[in-house]
Amino acid sequence: MAKRAFVGAVLAGAAALAATTASAGEGDLSDKSVQIIMDYAWALTPQQFSKKDGTVIVVDKSKRDAAMVPLDVAREVVRVARISAHAQVCNLPEEQTLNHRSLMRREVDKKKWTDQQTLYINQLHLTTVMLLSGKIKLVEKDGDKDVVVDEKQQPQQTCTDEQRQKVKDLVAAYVKAGPALASNEKGAAPEPTGSAAPPPAQKK
């Protein structure tokens, strides 16, 4: 019943959320909109994730609160992710990567999040980008509905030269205002967060 209630809440707000988030860039999302994106991110958070150093993060999906972050933090993650999504639409993979890395460096440097919370922050960013790119959908299985990633080819989105420059300027300002990134962080693609939610494909 709890799962059905969650799905019902997502369905009720999904259309309005997509329209609001797609207008991205300016203005804050409502608390309800942020919470819906948080619900999506939690549904797509893997139960287990292996880091590059071999450390395995295990997420107890029955204890959501242990992985959550405050609403104001989630709102900032979503705000930054909206810029990452615009960078993807404008075919700016370097800016998309830098934006994501700068966000994660800020959060790691706070030294206040557990591994589960850091993974969730990364997942929240990724989920927002996928939501804007139309890669998230609800599918029915055995009479219930689940939030899943749809990897089918999405309609081509366009970006004007003016929009591309605006995105470049936004990313440059955000990265400059944050902690310095190591050279290996600047060139690497965003880490995937498990098979449940692969990173969005970038155009070459």
PDB file of C-alpha atoms in Angstrom:
ATOM      1  CA  MET A   1       0.000   0.000   0.000  1.00  0.00           C
ATOM      2  CA  ALA A   2       2.847   2.388   0.855  1.00  0.00           C
ATOM      3  CA  LYS A   3       4.412   1.799  -2.540  1.00  0.00           C
ATOM      4  CA  ARG A   4       1.121   2.426  -4.315  1.00  0.00           C
ATOM      5  CA  ALA A   5       0.651   5.635  -2.314  1.00  0.00           C
ATOM      6  CA  PHE A   6       4.127   6.793  -3.354  1.00  0.00           C
ATOM      7  CA  VAL A   7       3.459   6.008  -7.014  1.00  0.00           C
ATOM      8  CA  GLY A   8       0.145   7.842  -6.811  1.00  0.00           C
ATOM      9  CA  ALA A   9       1.883  10.927  -5.435  1.00  0.00           C
ATOM     10  CA  VAL A  10       4.485  10.780  -8.183  1.00  0.00           C
ATOM     11  CA  LEU A  11       1.830  10.408 -10.870  1.00  0.00           C
ATOM     12  CA  ALA A  12      -0.150  13.319  -9.452  1.00  0.00           C
ATOM     13  CA  GLY A  13       2.789  15.683  -9.574  1.00  0.00           C
ATOM     14  CA  ALA A  14       4.912  14.361 -12.441  1.00  0.00           C
ATOM     15  CA  ALA A  15       3.375  16.363 -15.294  1.00  0.00           C
ATOM     16  CA  ALA A  16       3.514  19.670 -13.453  1.00  0.00           C
ATOM     17  CA  LEU A  17       7.008  18.873 -12.202  1.00  0.00           C
ATOM     18  CA  ALA A  18       8.370  18.147 -15.656  1.00  0.00           C
ATOM     19  CA  ALA A  19       6.957  21.404 -16.995  1.00  0.00           C
ATOM     20  CA  THR A  20       8.301  23.406 -14.058  1.00  0.00           C
ATOM     21  CA  THR A  21      11.722  21.798 -14.117  1.00  0.00           C
ATOM     22  CA  ALA A  22      11.999  22.050 -17.883  1.00  0.00           C
ATOM     23  CA  SER A  23      11.669  25.804 -17.629  1.00  0.00           C
ATOM     24  CA  ALA A  24      14.845  25.538 -15.500  1.00  0.00           C
ATOM     25  CA  GLY A  25      17.461  28.062 -14.773  1.00  0.00           C
ATOM     26  CA  GLU A  26      15.515  30.805 -13.064  1.00  0.00           C
ATOM     27  CA  GLY A  27      13.442  30.618  -9.911  1.00  0.00           C
ATOM     28  CA  ASP A  28      13.197  28.045  -7.155  1.00  0.00           C
ATOM     29  CA  LEU A  29      11.125  24.901  -7.299  1.00  0.00           C
ATOM     30  CA  SER A  30       8.431  24.443  -4.690  1.00  0.00           C
ATOM     31  CA  ASP A  31       9.069  22.140  -1.737  1.00  0.00           C
ATOM     32  CA  LYS A  32       6.622  19.650  -3.259  1.00  0.00           C
ATOM     33  CA  SER A  33       8.488  19.592  -6.575  1.00  0.00           C
ATOM     34  CA  VAL A  34      11.833  19.037  -4.858  1.00  0.00           C
ATOM     35  CA  GLN A  35      10.331  16.244  -2.753  1.00  0.00           C
ATOM     36  CA  ILE A  36       8.956  14.522  -5.858  1.00  0.00           C
ATOM     37  CA  ILE A  37      12.407  14.567  -7.479  1.00  0.00           C
ATOM     38  CA  MET A  38      13.832  13.217  -4.217  1.00  0.00           C
ATOM     39  CA  ASP A  39      11.290  10.373  -4.404  1.00  0.00           C
ATOM     40  CA  TYR A  40      12.383   9.568  -7.963  1.00  0.00           C
ATOM     41  CA  ALA A  41      16.044   9.601  -6.899  1.00  0.00           C
ATOM     42  CA  TRP A  42      15.381   7.289  -3.969  1.00  0.00           C
ATOM     43  CA  ALA A  43      13.456   4.847  -6.171  1.00  0.00           C
ATOM     44  CA  LEU A  44      16.454   4.696  -8.533  1.00  0.00           C
ATOM     45  CA  THR A  45      19.157   4.525  -5.856  1.00  0.00           C
ATOM     46  CA  PRO A  46      20.874   1.113  -6.077  1.00  0.00           C
ATOM     47  CA  GLN A  47      21.061  -1.151  -3.051  1.00  0.00           C
ATOM     48  CA  GLN A  48      24.777  -1.596  -3.577  1.00  0.00           C
ATOM     49  CA  PHE A  49      27.451   0.479  -5.290  1.00  0.00           C
ATOM     50  CA  SER A  50      31.187  -0.189  -5.739  1.00  0.00           C
ATOM     51  CA  LYS A  51      33.455   2.866  -5.651  1.00  0.00           C
ATOM     52  CA  LYS A  52      36.615   3.146  -7.727  1.00  0.00           C
ATOM     53  CA  ASP A  53      38.782   2.310  -4.701  1.00  0.00           C
ATOM     54  CA  GLY A  54      36.919  -0.974  -4.230  1.00  0.00           C
ATOM     55  CA  THR A  55      34.815   0.233  -1.298  1.00  0.00           C
ATOM     56  CA  VAL A  56      31.253  -1.073  -1.457  1.00  0.00           C
ATOM     57  CA  ILE A  57      28.413   1.165  -0.314  1.00  0.00           C
ATOM     58  CA  VAL A  58      25.400  -0.820   0.865  1.00  0.00           C
ATOM     59  CA  VAL A  59      22.082   1.025   0.997  1.00  0.00           C
ATOM     60  CA  ASP A  60      19.319  -0.343   3.216  1.00  0.00           C
ATOM     61  CA  LYS A  61      16.255   0.514   1.141  1.00  0.00           C
ATOM     62  CA  SER A  62      14.041  -0.074   4.181  1.00  0.00           C
ATOM     63  CA  LYS A  63      15.741   2.844   5.994  1.00  0.00           C
ATOM     64  CA  ARG A  64      15.275   5.800   3.667  1.00  0.00           C
ATOM     65  CA  ASP A  65      15.970   8.431   6.336  1.00  0.00           C
ATOM     66  CA  ALA A  66      19.550   7.166   6.721  1.00  0.00           C
ATOM     67  CA  ALA A  67      20.347   8.216   3.128  1.00  0.00           C
ATOM     68  CA  MET A  68      18.344  11.428   2.933  1.00  0.00           C
ATOM     69  CA  VAL A  69      19.676  14.995   3.056  1.00  0.00           C
ATOM     70  CA  PRO A  70      17.828  18.138   4.225  1.00  0.00           C
ATOM     71  CA  LEU A  71      15.388  19.740   1.803  1.00  0.00           C
ATOM     72  CA  ASP A  72      17.514  22.872   1.367  1.00  0.00           C
ATOM     73  CA  VAL A  73      20.506  20.747   0.350  1.00  0.00           C
ATOM     74  CA  ALA A  74      18.367  18.732  -2.063  1.00  0.00           C
ATOM     75  CA  ARG A  75      17.038  21.962  -3.573  1.00  0.00           C
ATOM     76  CA  GLU A  76      20.589  23.159  -4.259  1.00  0.00           C
ATOM     77  CA  VAL A  77      21.521  19.807  -5.824  1.00  0.00           C
ATOM     78  CA  VAL A  78      18.478  20.015  -8.104  1.00  0.00           C
ATOM     79  CA  ARG A  79      19.316  23.628  -9.009  1.00  0.00           C
ATOM     80  CA  VAL A  80      22.837  22.659 -10.061  1.00  0.00           C
ATOM     81  CA  ALA A  81      21.549  19.579 -11.878  1.00  0.00           C
ATOM     82  CA  ARG A  82      19.218  21.756 -13.952  1.00  0.00           C
ATOM     83  CA  ILE A  83      22.308  23.555 -15.268  1.00  0.00           C
ATOM     84  CA  SER A  84      23.945  20.179 -15.989  1.00  0.00           C
ATOM     85  CA  ALA A  85      20.846  19.197 -17.942  1.00  0.00           C
ATOM     86  CA  HIS A  86      21.056  22.383 -20.002  1.00  0.00           C
ATOM     87  CA  ALA A  87      24.725  21.637 -20.689  1.00  0.00           C
ATOM     88  CA  GLN A  88      23.708  18.216 -21.986  1.00  0.00           C
ATOM     89  CA  VAL A  89      21.016  19.695 -24.223  1.00  0.00           C
ATOM     90  CA  CYS A  90      23.534  22.218 -25.567  1.00  0.00           C
ATOM     91  CA  ASN A  91      26.071  19.445 -26.247  1.00  0.00           C
ATOM     92  CA  LEU A  92      28.579  20.788 -23.726  1.00  0.00           C
ATOM     93  CA  PRO A  93      29.930  17.588 -22.143  1.00  0.00           C
ATOM     94  CA  GLU A  94      32.942  19.291 -20.545  1.00  0.00           C
ATOM     95  CA  GLU A  95      30.771  21.890 -18.825  1.00  0.00           C
ATOM     96  CA  GLN A  96      28.326  19.175 -17.749  1.00  0.00           C
ATOM     97  CA  THR A  97      31.151  17.197 -16.162  1.00  0.00           C
ATOM     98  CA  LEU A  98      32.720  20.218 -14.458  1.00  0.00           C
ATOM     99  CA  ASN A  99      29.380  21.294 -13.047  1.00  0.00           C
ATOM    100  CA  HIS A 100      28.729  17.843 -11.587  1.00  0.00           C
ATOM    101  CA  ARG A 101      32.262  17.481 -10.210  1.00  0.00           C
ATOM    102  CA  SER A 102      32.153  20.895  -8.560  1.00  0.00           C
ATOM    103  CA  LEU A 103      28.877  20.011  -6.853  1.00  0.00           C
ATOM    104  CA  MET A 104      30.224  16.728  -5.521  1.00  0.00           C
ATOM    105  CA  ARG A 105      33.506  18.301  -4.385  1.00  0.00           C
ATOM    106  CA  ARG A 106      31.553  20.901  -2.400  1.00  0.00           C
ATOM    107  CA  GLU A 107      29.489  18.234  -0.672  1.00  0.00           C
ATOM    108  CA  VAL A 108      32.428  15.919   0.041  1.00  0.00           C
ATOM    109  CA  ASP A 109      34.433  18.814   1.479  1.00  0.00           C
ATOM    110  CA  LYS A 110      31.660  19.482   4.000  1.00  0.00           C
ATOM    111  CA  LYS A 111      32.664  16.200   5.685  1.00  0.00           C
ATOM    112  CA  LYS A 112      29.164  15.834   7.096  1.00  0.00           C
ATOM    113  CA  TRP A 113      27.598  13.188   4.844  1.00  0.00           C
ATOM    114  CA  THR A 114      27.795   9.417   5.147  1.00  0.00           C
ATOM    115  CA  ASP A 115      28.694   7.320   2.107  1.00  0.00           C
ATOM    116  CA  GLN A 116      24.987   6.570   1.640  1.00  0.00           C
ATOM    117  CA  GLN A 117      24.121  10.269   1.684  1.00  0.00           C
ATOM    118  CA  THR A 118      26.930  11.151  -0.726  1.00  0.00           C
ATOM    119  CA  LEU A 119      25.702   8.434  -3.089  1.00  0.00           C
ATOM    120  CA  TYR A 120      22.166   9.791  -2.782  1.00  0.00           C
ATOM    121  CA  ILE A 121      23.306  13.351  -3.574  1.00  0.00           C
ATOM    122  CA  ASN A 122      25.012  12.032  -6.707  1.00  0.00           C
ATOM    123  CA  GLN A 123      21.871  10.085  -7.589  1.00  0.00           C
ATOM    124  CA  LEU A 124      19.671  13.145  -7.029  1.00  0.00           C
ATOM    125  CA  HIS A 125      21.777  15.134  -9.494  1.00  0.00           C
ATOM    126  CA  LEU A 126      21.673  12.328 -12.047  1.00  0.00           C
ATOM    127  CA  THR A 127      17.931  11.778 -11.612  1.00  0.00           C
ATOM    128  CA  THR A 128      17.198  15.463 -12.233  1.00  0.00           C
ATOM    129  CA  VAL A 129      19.203  15.368 -15.465  1.00  0.00           C
ATOM    130  CA  MET A 130      17.419  12.205 -16.577  1.00  0.00           C
ATOM    131  CA  LEU A 131      14.036  13.698 -15.678  1.00  0.00           C
ATOM    132  CA  LEU A 132      14.708  16.685 -17.915  1.00  0.00           C
ATOM    133  CA  SER A 133      15.947  14.461 -20.745  1.00  0.00           C
ATOM    134  CA  GLY A 134      12.823  12.268 -20.581  1.00  0.00           C
ATOM    135  CA  LYS A 135      14.729   9.146 -19.520  1.00  0.00           C
ATOM    136  CA  ILE A 136      12.526   8.390 -16.499  1.00  0.00           C
ATOM    137  CA  LYS A 137       9.130   6.752 -16.774  1.00  0.00           C
ATOM    138  CA  LEU A 138       6.661   4.669 -14.775  1.00  0.00           C
ATOM    139  CA  VAL A 139       6.020   1.095 -15.881  1.00  0.00           C
ATOM    140  CA  GLU A 140       3.403  -1.354 -14.626  1.00  0.00           C
ATOM    141  CA  LYS A 141       4.547  -4.805 -13.493  1.00  0.00           C
ATOM    142  CA  ASP A 142       2.420  -7.382 -11.750  1.00  0.00           C
ATOM    143  CA  GLY A 143      -0.286  -4.817 -11.107  1.00  0.00           C
ATOM    144  CA  ASP A 144       2.102  -2.293  -9.572  1.00  0.00           C
ATOM    145  CA  LYS A 145       4.127   0.592 -10.988  1.00  0.00           C
ATOM    146  CA  ASP A 146       7.843   1.222 -10.720  1.00  0.00           C
ATOM    147  CA  VAL A 147      10.057   4.194 -11.572  1.00  0.00           C
ATOM    148  CA  VAL A 148      12.559   3.067 -14.210  1.00  0.00           C
ATOM    149  CA  VAL A 149      15.113   4.474 -16.622  1.00  0.00           C
ATOM    150  CA  ASP A 150      14.151   4.471 -20.303  1.00  0.00           C
ATOM    151  CA  GLU A 151      17.260   4.329 -22.495  1.00  0.00           C
ATOM    152  CA  LYS A 152      15.407   4.675 -25.802  1.00  0.00           C
ATOM    153  CA  GLN A 153      16.531   7.429 -28.143  1.00  0.00           C
ATOM    154  CA  GLN A 154      14.946  10.706 -27.088  1.00  0.00           C
ATOM    155  CA  PRO A 155      13.763  13.439 -29.491  1.00  0.00           C
ATOM    156  CA  GLN A 156      16.533  15.823 -30.486  1.00  0.00           C
ATOM    157  CA  GLN A 157      16.526  18.975 -28.371  1.00  0.00           C
ATOM    158  CA  THR A 158      17.938  22.210 -29.709  1.00  0.00           C
ATOM    159  CA  CYS A 159      20.030  24.934 -28.144  1.00  0.00           C
ATOM    160  CA  THR A 160      20.803  28.354 -29.598  1.00  0.00           C
ATOM    161  CA  ASP A 161      24.266  29.940 -29.554  1.00  0.00           C
ATOM    162  CA  GLU A 162      22.994  32.407 -26.983  1.00  0.00           C
ATOM    163  CA  GLN A 163      21.759  29.600 -24.738  1.00  0.00           C
ATOM    164  CA  ARG A 164      25.037  27.709 -25.120  1.00  0.00           C
ATOM    165  CA  GLN A 165      26.995  30.764 -24.013  1.00  0.00           C
ATOM    166  CA  LYS A 166      24.669  31.336 -21.070  1.00  0.00           C
ATOM    167  CA  VAL A 167      25.184  27.755 -19.909  1.00  0.00           C
ATOM    168  CA  LYS A 168      28.972  28.109 -20.289  1.00  0.00           C
ATOM    169  CA  ASP A 169      28.914  31.295 -18.223  1.00  0.00           C
ATOM    170  CA  LEU A 170      26.735  29.727 -15.505  1.00  0.00           C
ATOM    171  CA  VAL A 171      29.011  26.694 -15.191  1.00  0.00           C
ATOM    172  CA  ALA A 172      32.195  28.786 -15.226  1.00  0.00           C
ATOM    173  CA  ALA A 173      30.867  31.024 -12.438  1.00  0.00           C
ATOM    174  CA  TYR A 174      29.717  28.046 -10.360  1.00  0.00           C
ATOM    175  CA  VAL A 175      33.011  26.167 -10.699  1.00  0.00           C
ATOM    176  CA  LYS A 176      35.069  29.301 -10.000  1.00  0.00           C
ATOM    177  CA  ALA A 177      33.122  29.961  -6.800  1.00  0.00           C
ATOM    178  CA  GLY A 178      33.746  26.445  -5.505  1.00  0.00           C
ATOM    179  CA  PRO A 179      36.808  24.468  -4.342  1.00  0.00           C
ATOM    180  CA  ALA A 180      39.582  23.765  -6.827  1.00  0.00           C
ATOM    181  CA  LEU A 181      39.153  20.527  -8.767  1.00  0.00           C
ATOM    182  CA  ALA A 182      41.996  18.058  -9.187  1.00  0.00           C
ATOM    183  CA  SER A 183      43.143  17.478 -12.767  1.00  0.00           C
ATOM    184  CA  ASN A 184      41.711  13.952 -12.743  1.00  0.00           C
ATOM    185  CA  GLU A 185      38.326  15.371 -11.734  1.00  0.00           C
ATOM    186  CA  LYS A 186      38.181  17.877 -14.570  1.00  0.00           C
ATOM    187  CA  GLY A 187      38.418  15.394 -17.396  1.00  0.00           C
ATOM    188  CA  ALA A 188      36.499  12.432 -16.040  1.00  0.00           C
ATOM    189  CA  ALA A 189      32.903  11.681 -16.889  1.00  0.00           C
ATOM    190  CA  PRO A 190      30.388  11.628 -14.011  1.00  0.00           C
ATOM    191  CA  GLU A 191      30.440   8.356 -12.080  1.00  0.00           C
ATOM    192  CA  PRO A 192      27.501   6.031 -12.653  1.00  0.00           C
ATOM    193  CA  THR A 193      25.492   5.226  -9.562  1.00  0.00           C
ATOM    194  CA  GLY A 194      24.780   1.585 -10.227  1.00  0.00           C
ATOM    195  CA  SER A 195      22.962  -0.433 -12.866  1.00  0.00           C
ATOM    196  CA  ALA A 196      19.587   0.901 -11.744  1.00  0.00           C
ATOM    197  CA  ALA A 197      20.423   4.342 -13.104  1.00  0.00           C
ATOM    198  CA  PRO A 198      23.232   4.693 -15.670  1.00  0.00           C
ATOM    199  CA  PRO A 199      24.497   8.208 -16.419  1.00  0.00           C
ATOM    200  CA  PRO A 200      22.808  10.016 -19.334  1.00  0.00           C
ATOM    201  CA  ALA A 201      24.532   9.465 -22.655  1.00  0.00           C
ATOM    202  CA  GLN A 202      26.491  12.429 -23.897  1.00  0.00           C
ATOM    203  CA  LYS A 203      26.629  13.493 -27.521  1.00  0.00           C
ATOM    204  CA  LYS A 204      29.952  13.341 -29.271  1.00  0.00           C
TER     205      LYS A 204
END
